[in-house]
mmCIF file of C-alpha atoms in Angstrom:
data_model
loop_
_atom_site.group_PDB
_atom_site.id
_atom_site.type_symbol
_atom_site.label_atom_id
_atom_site.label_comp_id
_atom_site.label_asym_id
_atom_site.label_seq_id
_atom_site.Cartn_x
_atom_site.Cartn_y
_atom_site.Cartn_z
ATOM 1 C CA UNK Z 1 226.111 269.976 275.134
ATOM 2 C CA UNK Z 2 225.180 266.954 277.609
ATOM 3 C CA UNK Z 3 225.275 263.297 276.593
ATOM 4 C CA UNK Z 4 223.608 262.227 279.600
ATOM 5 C CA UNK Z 5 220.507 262.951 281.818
ATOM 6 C CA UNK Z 6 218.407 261.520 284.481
ATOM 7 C CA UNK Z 7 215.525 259.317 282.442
ATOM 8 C CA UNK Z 8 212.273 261.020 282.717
ATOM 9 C CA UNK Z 9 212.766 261.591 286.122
ATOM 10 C CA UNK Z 10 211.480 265.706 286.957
ATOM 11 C CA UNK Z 11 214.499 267.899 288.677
ATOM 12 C CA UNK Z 12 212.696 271.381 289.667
ATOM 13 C CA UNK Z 13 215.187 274.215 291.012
ATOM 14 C CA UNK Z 14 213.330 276.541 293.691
ATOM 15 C CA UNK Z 15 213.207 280.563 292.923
ATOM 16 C CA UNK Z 16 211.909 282.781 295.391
ATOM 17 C CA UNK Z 17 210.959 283.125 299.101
ATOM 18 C CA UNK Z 18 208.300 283.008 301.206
ATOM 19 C CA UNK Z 19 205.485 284.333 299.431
ATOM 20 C CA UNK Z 20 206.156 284.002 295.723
ATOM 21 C CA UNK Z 21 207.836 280.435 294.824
ATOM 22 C CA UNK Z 22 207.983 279.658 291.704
ATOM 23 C CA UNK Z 23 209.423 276.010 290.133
ATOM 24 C CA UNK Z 24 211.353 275.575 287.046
ATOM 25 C CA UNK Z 25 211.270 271.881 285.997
ATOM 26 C CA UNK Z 26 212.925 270.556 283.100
ATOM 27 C CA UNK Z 27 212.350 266.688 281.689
ATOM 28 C CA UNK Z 28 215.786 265.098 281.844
ATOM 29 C CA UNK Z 29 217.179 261.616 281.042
ATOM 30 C CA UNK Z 30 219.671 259.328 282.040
ATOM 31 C CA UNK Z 31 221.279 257.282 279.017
ATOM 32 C CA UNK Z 32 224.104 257.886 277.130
ATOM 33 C CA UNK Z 33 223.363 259.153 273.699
ATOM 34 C CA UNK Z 34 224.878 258.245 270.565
ATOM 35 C CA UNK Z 35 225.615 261.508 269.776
ATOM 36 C CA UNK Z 36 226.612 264.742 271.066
ATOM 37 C CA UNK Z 37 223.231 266.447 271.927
ATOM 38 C CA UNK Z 38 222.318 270.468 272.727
ATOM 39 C CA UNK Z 39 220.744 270.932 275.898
ATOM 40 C CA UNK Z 40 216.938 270.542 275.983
ATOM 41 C CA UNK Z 41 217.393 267.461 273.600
ATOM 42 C CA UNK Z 42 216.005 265.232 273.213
ATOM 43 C CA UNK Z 43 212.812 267.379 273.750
ATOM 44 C CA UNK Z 44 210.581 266.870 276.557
ATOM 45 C CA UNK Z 45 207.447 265.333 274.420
ATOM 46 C CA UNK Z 46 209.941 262.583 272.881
ATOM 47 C CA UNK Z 47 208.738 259.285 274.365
ATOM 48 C CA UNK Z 48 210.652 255.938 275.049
ATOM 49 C CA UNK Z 49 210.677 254.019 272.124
ATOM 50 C CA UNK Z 50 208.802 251.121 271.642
ATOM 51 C CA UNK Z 51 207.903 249.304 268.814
ATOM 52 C CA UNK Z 52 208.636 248.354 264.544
ATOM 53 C CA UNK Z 53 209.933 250.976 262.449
ATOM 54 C CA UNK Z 54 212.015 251.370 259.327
ATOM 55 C CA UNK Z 55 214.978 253.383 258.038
ATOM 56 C CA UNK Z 56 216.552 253.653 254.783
ATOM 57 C CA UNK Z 57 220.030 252.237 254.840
ATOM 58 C CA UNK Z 58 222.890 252.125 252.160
ATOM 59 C CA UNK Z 59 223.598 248.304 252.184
ATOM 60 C CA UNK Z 60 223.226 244.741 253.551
ATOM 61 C CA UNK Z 61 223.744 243.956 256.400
ATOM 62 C CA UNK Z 62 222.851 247.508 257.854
ATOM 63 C CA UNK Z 63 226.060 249.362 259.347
ATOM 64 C CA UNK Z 64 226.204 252.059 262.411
ATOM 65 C CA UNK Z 65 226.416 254.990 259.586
ATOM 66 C CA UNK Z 66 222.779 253.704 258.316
ATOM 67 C CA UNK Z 67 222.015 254.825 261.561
ATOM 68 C CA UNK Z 68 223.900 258.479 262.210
ATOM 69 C CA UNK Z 69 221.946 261.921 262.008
ATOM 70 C CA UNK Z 70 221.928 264.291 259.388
ATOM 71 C CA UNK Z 71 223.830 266.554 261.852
ATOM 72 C CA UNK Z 72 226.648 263.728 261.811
ATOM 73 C CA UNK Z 73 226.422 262.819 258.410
ATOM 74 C CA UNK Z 74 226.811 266.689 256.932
ATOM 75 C CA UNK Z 75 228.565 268.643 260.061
ATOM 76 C CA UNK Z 76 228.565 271.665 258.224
ATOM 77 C CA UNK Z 77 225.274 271.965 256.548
ATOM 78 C CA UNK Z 78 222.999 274.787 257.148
ATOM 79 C CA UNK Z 79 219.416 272.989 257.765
ATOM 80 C CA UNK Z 80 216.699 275.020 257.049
ATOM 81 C CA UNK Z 81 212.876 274.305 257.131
ATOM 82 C CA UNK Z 82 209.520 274.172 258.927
ATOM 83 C CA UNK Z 83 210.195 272.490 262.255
ATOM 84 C CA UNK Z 84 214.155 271.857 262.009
ATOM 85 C CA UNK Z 85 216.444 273.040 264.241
ATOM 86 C CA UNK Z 86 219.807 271.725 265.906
ATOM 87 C CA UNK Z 87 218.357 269.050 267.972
ATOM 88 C CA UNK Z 88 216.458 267.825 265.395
ATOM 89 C CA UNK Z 89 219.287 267.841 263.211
ATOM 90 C CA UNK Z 90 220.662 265.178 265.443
ATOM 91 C CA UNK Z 91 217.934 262.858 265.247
ATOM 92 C CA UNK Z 92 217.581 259.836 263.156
ATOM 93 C CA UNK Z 93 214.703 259.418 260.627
ATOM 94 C CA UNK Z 94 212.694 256.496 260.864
ATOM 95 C CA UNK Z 95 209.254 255.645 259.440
ATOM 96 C CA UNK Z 96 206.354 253.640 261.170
ATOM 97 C CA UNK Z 97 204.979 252.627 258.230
ATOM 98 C CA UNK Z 98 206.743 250.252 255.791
ATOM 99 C CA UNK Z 99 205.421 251.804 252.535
ATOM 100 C CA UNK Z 100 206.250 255.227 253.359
ATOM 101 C CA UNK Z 101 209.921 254.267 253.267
ATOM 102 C CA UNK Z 102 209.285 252.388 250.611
ATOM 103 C CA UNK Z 103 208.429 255.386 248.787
ATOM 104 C CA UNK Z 104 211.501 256.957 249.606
ATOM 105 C CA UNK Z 105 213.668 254.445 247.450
ATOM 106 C CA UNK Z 106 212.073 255.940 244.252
ATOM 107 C CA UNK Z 107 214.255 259.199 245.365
ATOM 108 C CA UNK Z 108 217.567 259.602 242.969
ATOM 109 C CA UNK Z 109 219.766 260.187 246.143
ATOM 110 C CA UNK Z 110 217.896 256.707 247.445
ATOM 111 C CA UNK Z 111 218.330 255.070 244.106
ATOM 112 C CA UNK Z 112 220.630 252.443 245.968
ATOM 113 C CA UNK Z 113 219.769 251.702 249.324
ATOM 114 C CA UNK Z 114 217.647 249.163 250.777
ATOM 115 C CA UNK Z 115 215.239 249.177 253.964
ATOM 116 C CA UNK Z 116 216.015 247.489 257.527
ATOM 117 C CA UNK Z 117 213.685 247.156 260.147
ATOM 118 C CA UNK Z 118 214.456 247.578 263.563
ATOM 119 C CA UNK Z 119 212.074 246.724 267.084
ATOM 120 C CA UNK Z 120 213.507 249.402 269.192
ATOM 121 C CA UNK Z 121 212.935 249.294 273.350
ATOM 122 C CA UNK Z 122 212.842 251.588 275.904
ATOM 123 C CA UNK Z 123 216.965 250.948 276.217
ATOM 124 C CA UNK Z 124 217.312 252.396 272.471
ATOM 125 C CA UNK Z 125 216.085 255.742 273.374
ATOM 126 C CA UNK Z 126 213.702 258.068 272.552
ATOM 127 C CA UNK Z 127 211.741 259.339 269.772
ATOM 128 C CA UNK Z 128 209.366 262.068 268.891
ATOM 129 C CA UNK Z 129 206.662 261.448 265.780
ATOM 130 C CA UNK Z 130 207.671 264.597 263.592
ATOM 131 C CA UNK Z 131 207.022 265.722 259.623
ATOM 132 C CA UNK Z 132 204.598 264.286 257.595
ATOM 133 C CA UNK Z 133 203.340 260.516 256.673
ATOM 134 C CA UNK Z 134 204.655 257.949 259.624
ATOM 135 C CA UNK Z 135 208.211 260.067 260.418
ATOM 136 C CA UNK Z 136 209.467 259.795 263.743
ATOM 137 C CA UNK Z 137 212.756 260.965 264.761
ATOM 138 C CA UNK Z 138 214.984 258.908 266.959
ATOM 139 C CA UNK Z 139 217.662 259.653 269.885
ATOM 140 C CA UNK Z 140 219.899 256.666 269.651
ATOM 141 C CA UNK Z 141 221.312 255.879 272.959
ATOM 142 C CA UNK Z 142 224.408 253.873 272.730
ATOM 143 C CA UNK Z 143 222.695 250.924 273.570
ATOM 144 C CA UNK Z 144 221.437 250.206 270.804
ATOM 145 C CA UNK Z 145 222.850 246.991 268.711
ATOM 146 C CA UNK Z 146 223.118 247.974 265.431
ATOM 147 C CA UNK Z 147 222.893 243.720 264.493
ATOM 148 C CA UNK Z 148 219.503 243.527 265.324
ATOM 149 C CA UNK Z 149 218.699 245.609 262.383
ATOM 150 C CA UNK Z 150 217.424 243.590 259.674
ATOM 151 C CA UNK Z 151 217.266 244.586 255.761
ATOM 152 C CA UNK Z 152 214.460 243.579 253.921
ATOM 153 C CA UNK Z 153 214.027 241.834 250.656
#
């Protein structure tokens, strides 16, 4: 596992000699994530984030929790499902669209929680739009400042 990289910057490692070369090149970054990641993650299409988005949090104000992973929240759960594995496991779910968290809250295990909004930057880290509806998931660097989060009425 790796908690840093070199930020979108291409490192390629040379195989072979004179007339057959061939390049591997992997997408690193350089940030410190939040949490412990496996190694290709996040994955190489996830994109700096930018922009509005909403998560489903337990209170008011919002707390650093409202903002851990499944992987961090359950450590011992088995995930299973159609495009879930470890890294994404260690993502955190937020929503581009407002209503489709909304919709969330009529869950029973959502029954109590409220919504915050959050404009994440490139410094927050990166994100990948995954699932159905407006669902991205989010690699929190350790930037991030958990008191810009705002809950909405």
């Amino acid at each position: 596992y790796l908690t840093s990289r070199t930020f979108f910057k291409k490192h390629c490692i040379k195989f072979g000699e004179l007339t057959e070369t061939v390049y591997f090149c992997i997408k690193t970054y350089s940030m410190e994530w939040f949490e412990e990641l496996p190694v290709a993650c996040p994955p190489s299409d996830a994109t700096p984030c930018n922009g509005e988005y909403y998560r489903i949090a337990n209170g008011n104000p919002a707390t650093s929790p409202d903002f851990f992973s499944q992987r961090r929240l359950q450590p011992n759960k088995i995930f299973v499902g159609k495009g879930i594995n470890e890294c994404i496991t260690r993502a955190v779910s937020l929503f581009k669209d407002k209503g489709d968290a909304q919709r969330r809250l009529k869950l029973p295990k959502f029954k109590h929680s409220v919504i915050a909004v959050v404009e994440l930057e490139p410094k927050d880290g990166v994100m990948k739009k995954t699932f159905r509806d407006s669902h991205y998931s989010w690699w929190r660097s350790t930037n991030f400042d958990v008191k810009q989060a705002k809950v909405e009425d």
